[in-house]
Amino acid sequence: MTAESRPELRIGILGAARIAPAALIAPARRNREVAVTAVAARDRARADRFAAKNGIAGVHDSYSTLIAAPDVDAVYIPLPNGLHGRWTAAALRAGKHVLCEKPFTANAAEAREIAELAADSDRVVMEAFHYRYHPLVTAAEEIIASGELGRLLRVETAFSFPLPKFSDIRYDYRLAGGALMDAGCYAVHLARVLGGEEPVVLAARAKSRGPEIDRAMTADLRFPSGHTGRIQCSMWSSDVLRIAATVTGERGRMRLWNPVLPHVGHALIIRTEQGRRVRRFARRTSYDYQLDAFAAAVLRGAPVATGPDDAVATMTVIDAIYESAGLPLRLPS
C-alpha cells in the first residue's frame, strides 16, 4: 500500500469477536477513509483464522502489541464487558483513538476514571451505541423538540431477546455480565435520549439467573421535568423478543419499532389529533452511520454523541438500577 493510497484512519481490533464483521469490518469496506488493518487475540491461531476470513493484513499475538503498533491509529474494543475499561485506558495511554463496544465500562466509577483519562488526552473515545447515529433516532429527537407531542408524560423503552445458552459470557458476573448490561444498556441509553434529561431510578425488579446475574430487568424512572419512564430488558423471560420505544406527550404519542437495529427493519409511528403517520428511512446500517461519525470525529474534529461523559451518565443509571434491584454492581475483570 502506497502512502497515497493509505486510508486516513487505520483501525485494529482487540479480540476476534463475532460482532466485529458486522459492526466494523463490513462498514469499513464501504468507507474510503477507513481500513481495518490489524487484529489481536489471546489465541494466535484464532486471530490468524479471523484475519484470513476477513481480509485483515496484520495479526498480533497480544492486545498490548496491537495498541503499541505505530501503523494503527485507533482500536475497536469488542471484548467482554469487564475488560472494556482496562483496554480503553491502555489504548488511550498508547495514543490511540477508541471505539469501544457498549457498555462502556463495568460500572460508573470506572466510567468516570476513563472519562477523566480521555479528557486529559486529545484522542477520540466513542461508546459504540451505533443506533444513536441512525436517522431514525435523529428524527425522533426532532419530533420531541418540535413540541408536536406536547409536554412529555412518559417514555418507555424495551429490548428483549432470547439467549437460553446460560454458559454464554453474557451471563458471567466475573465478566460484568447480565441482561441490563447487555440488552438493557440500550434501553437505558434510549430512555435518556428520548427523555431528554438524566432520570432517577424509583424502583427496579430483576429476574435472576443465580445470586448475581439478572436474566431480565424492569426499572421505573422519573425525569427532572416530571415525566416518568420505564425500561425493560431480558435475555431470557416470557418477553421473548421486543425492541421498541414509546414516547407519550399531552398531545400525541410516538412509537419507535426496532430502534436498536433499524437496518433490519423499522418504523417511526406518530399519532396526534391530526392523525397517524409512519416514517421509514433507508436501510443503510446504523454501523455505517456510526463509523462515519467516528471517522469524522478523528479526522475532522466533529462532535461525538456517545462520548465518555455520556457513558458516565448511562452507567450511573445502570448502577442505580442494580442497587434498587438488590443485585451487586458489576466489577472490572
Coordinates of C-alpha atoms in Angstrom, one line a residue:
M1 CA 0.0 0.0 0.0
T2 CA 1.5 3.3 -1.0
A3 CA 1.4 6.5 1.1
E4 CA -1.0 8.0 -1.4
S5 CA -3.5 5.1 -1.2
R6 CA -3.2 4.6 2.6
P7 CA -6.5 5.2 4.3
E8 CA -6.6 8.1 6.7
L9 CA -7.8 6.1 9.7
R10 CA -6.3 2.6 10.3
I11 CA -8.2 0.6 13.0
G12 CA -7.1 -2.5 14.9
I13 CA -9.5 -4.9 16.6
L14 CA -8.9 -6.3 20.1
G15 CA -10.3 -9.8 20.0
A16 CA -11.7 -11.9 17.2
A17 CA -15.3 -11.2 18.2
R18 CA -18.4 -12.3 16.4
I19 CA -19.8 -8.8 16.3
A20 CA -16.7 -7.3 14.6
P21 CA -17.6 -8.2 10.9
A22 CA -21.0 -6.5 11.0
A23 CA -20.1 -3.7 13.4
L24 CA -16.8 -2.6 11.8
I25 CA -15.2 -4.7 9.1
A26 CA -18.1 -4.5 6.6
P27 CA -18.8 -0.8 7.2
A28 CA -15.0 -0.1 6.8
R29 CA -15.1 -1.7 3.3
R30 CA -17.7 0.8 2.4
N31 CA -15.9 3.8 3.9
R32 CA -13.0 5.2 1.8
E33 CA -11.4 7.0 4.8
V34 CA -11.1 3.8 7.0
A35 CA -9.5 0.5 6.9
V36 CA -9.3 -2.4 9.4
T37 CA -5.6 -3.2 9.3
A38 CA -4.9 -5.4 12.3
V39 CA -6.4 -7.9 14.8
A40 CA -5.2 -9.4 18.1
A41 CA -6.5 -12.3 20.1
R42 CA -5.3 -14.3 23.1
D43 CA -5.1 -17.3 20.8
R44 CA -2.8 -16.5 17.8
A45 CA -4.3 -19.3 15.7
R46 CA -7.8 -17.9 16.2
A47 CA -6.5 -14.4 15.2
D48 CA -4.9 -15.9 12.1
R49 CA -8.1 -17.5 11.0
F50 CA -10.2 -14.4 11.7
A51 CA -7.7 -12.2 9.7
A52 CA -7.7 -14.6 6.8
K53 CA -11.5 -14.8 6.7
N54 CA -12.0 -11.1 6.9
G55 CA -9.0 -9.9 4.8
I56 CA -7.0 -8.3 7.6
A57 CA -3.3 -8.0 6.9
G58 CA -1.9 -7.5 10.4
V59 CA -2.1 -10.1 13.2
H60 CA -0.7 -9.6 16.7
D61 CA 0.0 -12.0 19.4
S62 CA -1.4 -9.8 22.2
Y63 CA -3.7 -6.8 22.7
S64 CA -0.7 -4.9 24.1
T65 CA 1.4 -5.3 20.9
L66 CA -1.5 -4.1 18.8
I67 CA -2.2 -1.0 20.7
A68 CA 1.5 -0.2 20.6
A69 CA 1.8 -0.6 16.9
P70 CA 2.7 2.6 15.0
D71 CA 0.7 1.6 12.0
V72 CA -2.6 1.5 14.0
D73 CA -4.4 4.9 14.6
A74 CA -7.4 3.6 16.6
V75 CA -8.7 0.5 18.2
Y76 CA -12.1 -1.2 18.3
I77 CA -12.8 -3.0 21.6
P78 CA -15.5 -5.7 21.4
L79 CA -14.1 -7.6 24.4
P80 CA -16.3 -8.9 27.3
N81 CA -17.8 -6.0 29.3
G82 CA -15.4 -6.3 32.3
L83 CA -12.4 -5.7 30.0
H84 CA -13.7 -2.6 28.3
G85 CA -12.3 -0.1 30.8
R86 CA -8.9 -1.6 31.1
W87 CA -8.2 -1.7 27.4
T88 CA -9.7 1.6 26.7
A89 CA -7.3 3.1 29.2
A90 CA -4.4 1.2 27.8
A91 CA -5.2 2.4 24.2
L92 CA -5.5 6.0 25.4
R93 CA -2.2 5.8 27.1
A94 CA -0.7 4.4 23.9
G95 CA -2.1 7.4 22.0
K96 CA -4.9 5.6 20.1
H97 CA -8.4 6.7 19.4
V98 CA -11.0 4.3 20.8
L99 CA -14.3 2.9 19.6
C100 CA -15.5 0.7 22.5
E101 CA -18.5 -1.6 22.5
K102 CA -21.3 -0.9 24.9
P103 CA -21.5 -1.0 27.9
F104 CA -18.5 1.4 28.2
T105 CA -17.3 0.0 31.5
A106 CA -18.3 -2.3 34.3
N107 CA -19.7 0.5 36.4
A108 CA -20.0 4.3 36.8
A109 CA -16.9 4.7 38.9
E110 CA -14.8 3.0 36.2
A111 CA -16.5 5.1 33.5
R112 CA -15.6 8.3 35.4
E113 CA -11.9 7.2 35.5
I114 CA -11.9 6.6 31.8
A115 CA -13.7 9.9 31.1
E116 CA -11.0 11.8 33.1
L117 CA -8.2 10.0 31.2
A118 CA -9.9 10.8 27.9
A119 CA -10.4 14.5 28.9
D120 CA -6.6 14.7 29.6
S121 CA -5.8 13.4 26.1
D122 CA -6.5 14.6 22.6
R123 CA -7.9 11.3 21.5
V124 CA -11.5 10.5 20.4
V125 CA -13.3 8.0 22.6
M126 CA -16.7 6.8 21.4
E127 CA -19.1 4.2 23.0
A128 CA -20.5 2.0 20.2
F129 CA -24.2 2.8 20.6
H130 CA -24.5 2.6 16.9
Y131 CA -28.3 3.1 16.8
R132 CA -27.7 6.7 18.2
Y133 CA -26.3 7.7 14.8
H134 CA -29.1 6.4 12.6
P135 CA -31.6 9.0 11.1
L136 CA -34.5 7.2 12.9
V137 CA -33.3 8.4 16.3
T138 CA -32.4 11.9 14.9
A139 CA -36.0 12.2 13.6
A140 CA -37.5 11.1 16.9
E141 CA -35.5 13.7 18.8
E142 CA -36.6 16.4 16.3
I143 CA -40.3 15.4 16.7
I144 CA -40.0 15.7 20.5
A145 CA -38.1 19.0 20.3
S146 CA -40.7 20.4 17.9
G147 CA -43.4 20.2 20.5
E148 CA -45.7 18.1 18.3
L149 CA -46.3 15.6 21.1
G150 CA -46.8 18.4 23.7
R151 CA -45.3 18.2 27.2
L152 CA -43.7 14.8 27.8
L153 CA -45.6 12.5 30.1
R154 CA -43.9 9.1 29.8
V155 CA -41.0 7.3 28.0
E156 CA -40.9 3.5 27.8
T157 CA -38.1 1.5 26.2
A158 CA -37.6 -2.2 25.8
F159 CA -35.0 -4.6 24.4
S160 CA -35.6 -8.3 25.0
F161 CA -34.2 -11.2 23.1
P162 CA -33.8 -15.0 23.8
L163 CA -30.5 -16.3 25.0
P164 CA -31.1 -19.7 26.5
K165 CA -27.4 -20.7 26.4
F166 CA -26.6 -19.9 30.1
S167 CA -22.9 -20.7 29.6
D168 CA -22.7 -17.6 27.4
I169 CA -20.3 -15.0 28.7
R170 CA -23.2 -12.5 28.9
Y171 CA -24.4 -14.5 32.0
D172 CA -21.0 -14.4 33.7
Y173 CA -20.8 -12.0 36.6
R174 CA -16.9 -12.2 36.5
L175 CA -17.1 -10.6 33.1
A176 CA -19.6 -7.9 34.1
G177 CA -22.5 -9.8 32.5
G178 CA -26.2 -9.5 33.0
A179 CA -29.3 -8.6 30.9
L180 CA -29.1 -5.0 32.0
M181 CA -25.5 -4.7 30.9
D182 CA -26.2 -6.4 27.5
A183 CA -29.7 -5.6 26.2
G184 CA -30.6 -3.2 29.0
C185 CA -27.9 -0.7 28.4
Y186 CA -29.6 0.1 25.1
A187 CA -32.9 0.6 26.8
V188 CA -31.3 2.9 29.4
H189 CA -29.5 4.9 26.9
L190 CA -32.5 5.3 24.6
A191 CA -34.6 6.4 27.6
R192 CA -32.0 9.1 28.4
V193 CA -32.0 10.2 24.7
L194 CA -35.8 10.4 24.3
G195 CA -36.4 11.6 27.8
G196 CA -34.0 14.5 27.2
E197 CA -32.8 14.5 30.8
E198 CA -31.0 12.4 33.3
P199 CA -33.5 10.2 35.2
V200 CA -33.5 8.9 38.7
V201 CA -34.4 5.3 39.4
L202 CA -37.6 4.9 41.5
A203 CA -37.6 1.1 41.7
A204 CA -36.2 -1.9 39.9
R205 CA -37.1 -5.6 39.8
A206 CA -34.8 -8.4 38.5
K207 CA -35.5 -11.9 37.4
S208 CA -32.3 -13.7 38.3
R209 CA -30.0 -16.3 37.0
G210 CA -28.2 -17.1 40.2
P211 CA -27.5 -14.7 43.0
E212 CA -25.6 -12.1 41.0
I213 CA -26.9 -12.2 37.4
D214 CA -30.1 -10.8 36.0
R215 CA -31.7 -12.5 33.1
A216 CA -34.4 -9.8 33.0
M217 CA -34.8 -6.4 34.5
T218 CA -37.6 -3.8 34.8
A219 CA -36.9 -0.3 36.2
D220 CA -39.2 2.7 36.8
L221 CA -37.7 6.2 36.3
R222 CA -38.6 9.8 36.9
F223 CA -37.1 12.7 35.0
P224 CA -36.4 16.2 36.5
S225 CA -39.2 17.8 34.5
G226 CA -41.8 15.4 35.9
H227 CA -42.3 12.8 33.1
T228 CA -41.9 9.2 34.1
G229 CA -40.3 6.3 32.4
R230 CA -39.8 2.5 32.4
I231 CA -37.1 0.4 30.9
Q232 CA -37.5 -3.4 30.3
C233 CA -34.9 -5.8 29.1
S234 CA -34.3 -9.5 29.1
M235 CA -32.1 -12.3 27.8
W236 CA -34.5 -15.0 29.0
S237 CA -38.0 -14.3 30.0
S238 CA -41.6 -14.6 28.8
D239 CA -41.0 -11.3 26.9
V240 CA -39.2 -13.3 24.2
L241 CA -38.4 -10.6 21.5
R242 CA -39.2 -6.9 21.8
I243 CA -37.2 -3.9 20.6
A244 CA -39.3 -0.8 20.9
A245 CA -39.8 2.6 22.5
T246 CA -42.9 4.7 23.1
V247 CA -43.0 8.4 23.9
T248 CA -46.2 9.8 25.2
G249 CA -47.0 13.5 25.4
E250 CA -50.0 15.6 26.2
R251 CA -50.9 15.9 22.5
G252 CA -49.7 12.7 21.0
R253 CA -47.7 9.5 21.0
M254 CA -44.7 8.3 19.1
R255 CA -43.6 4.7 18.8
L256 CA -40.2 3.5 17.5
W257 CA -40.2 0.0 16.3
N258 CA -36.8 -1.7 16.3
P259 CA -34.7 1.4 17.1
V260 CA -31.6 -0.7 18.0
L261 CA -31.2 -2.5 14.7
P262 CA -33.2 -0.2 12.3
H263 CA -31.4 -1.5 9.2
V264 CA -33.1 -4.9 9.7
G265 CA -36.5 -3.2 9.6
H266 CA -38.0 -0.3 11.5
A267 CA -40.8 2.2 11.7
L268 CA -41.4 5.6 13.4
I269 CA -45.2 6.0 14.1
I270 CA -46.7 9.3 15.2
R271 CA -50.3 9.6 16.4
T272 CA -51.8 13.0 17.2
E273 CA -55.1 14.8 16.8
Q274 CA -54.0 15.4 13.2
G275 CA -53.9 11.7 12.5
R276 CA -51.4 8.9 12.1
R277 CA -48.3 8.9 10.0
V278 CA -45.4 6.5 9.6
R279 CA -41.9 7.3 8.7
R280 CA -39.2 5.0 7.5
F281 CA -35.6 5.5 6.4
A282 CA -33.1 4.0 4.1
R283 CA -31.8 0.5 5.0
R284 CA -28.2 1.8 5.4
T285 CA -26.9 0.2 8.6
S286 CA -26.5 2.0 11.8
Y287 CA -23.0 0.6 12.0
D288 CA -22.2 2.6 8.8
Y289 CA -23.5 5.8 10.3
Q290 CA -21.5 5.1 13.5
L291 CA -18.3 4.6 11.6
D292 CA -18.9 7.8 9.6
A293 CA -19.3 9.7 12.9
F294 CA -16.1 8.1 14.4
A295 CA -14.0 8.9 11.3
A296 CA -15.4 12.5 11.2
A297 CA -14.5 13.0 14.9
V298 CA -11.0 11.6 14.5
L299 CA -10.2 13.2 11.1
R300 CA -12.1 16.5 11.3
G301 CA -12.9 17.1 15.0
A302 CA -16.6 16.5 14.6
P303 CA -18.6 16.2 17.9
V304 CA -19.3 12.7 19.3
A305 CA -22.8 11.9 20.6
T306 CA -21.7 8.9 22.7
G307 CA -18.5 10.1 24.3
P308 CA -17.2 9.4 27.8
D309 CA -19.4 11.9 29.6
D310 CA -22.5 10.3 28.0
A311 CA -21.2 6.9 29.1
V312 CA -20.8 8.0 32.7
A313 CA -24.4 9.1 32.7
T314 CA -25.6 5.8 31.3
M315 CA -23.5 3.8 33.7
T316 CA -24.8 5.9 36.6
V317 CA -28.4 4.8 35.8
I318 CA -27.3 1.2 35.4
D319 CA -25.6 1.2 38.8
A320 CA -28.7 2.7 40.4
I321 CA -30.9 0.0 38.8
Y322 CA -28.7 -2.8 40.1
E323 CA -28.7 -1.2 43.6
S324 CA -32.5 -0.8 43.6
A325 CA -33.0 -4.4 42.4
G326 CA -30.8 -5.7 45.2
L327 CA -28.0 -7.0 42.9
P328 CA -24.3 -6.2 43.2
L329 CA -22.7 -3.7 40.9
R330 CA -20.6 -5.1 38.1
L331 CA -16.9 -5.1 38.6
P332 CA -13.9 -4.8 36.1
S333 CA -12.5 -8.2 35.2

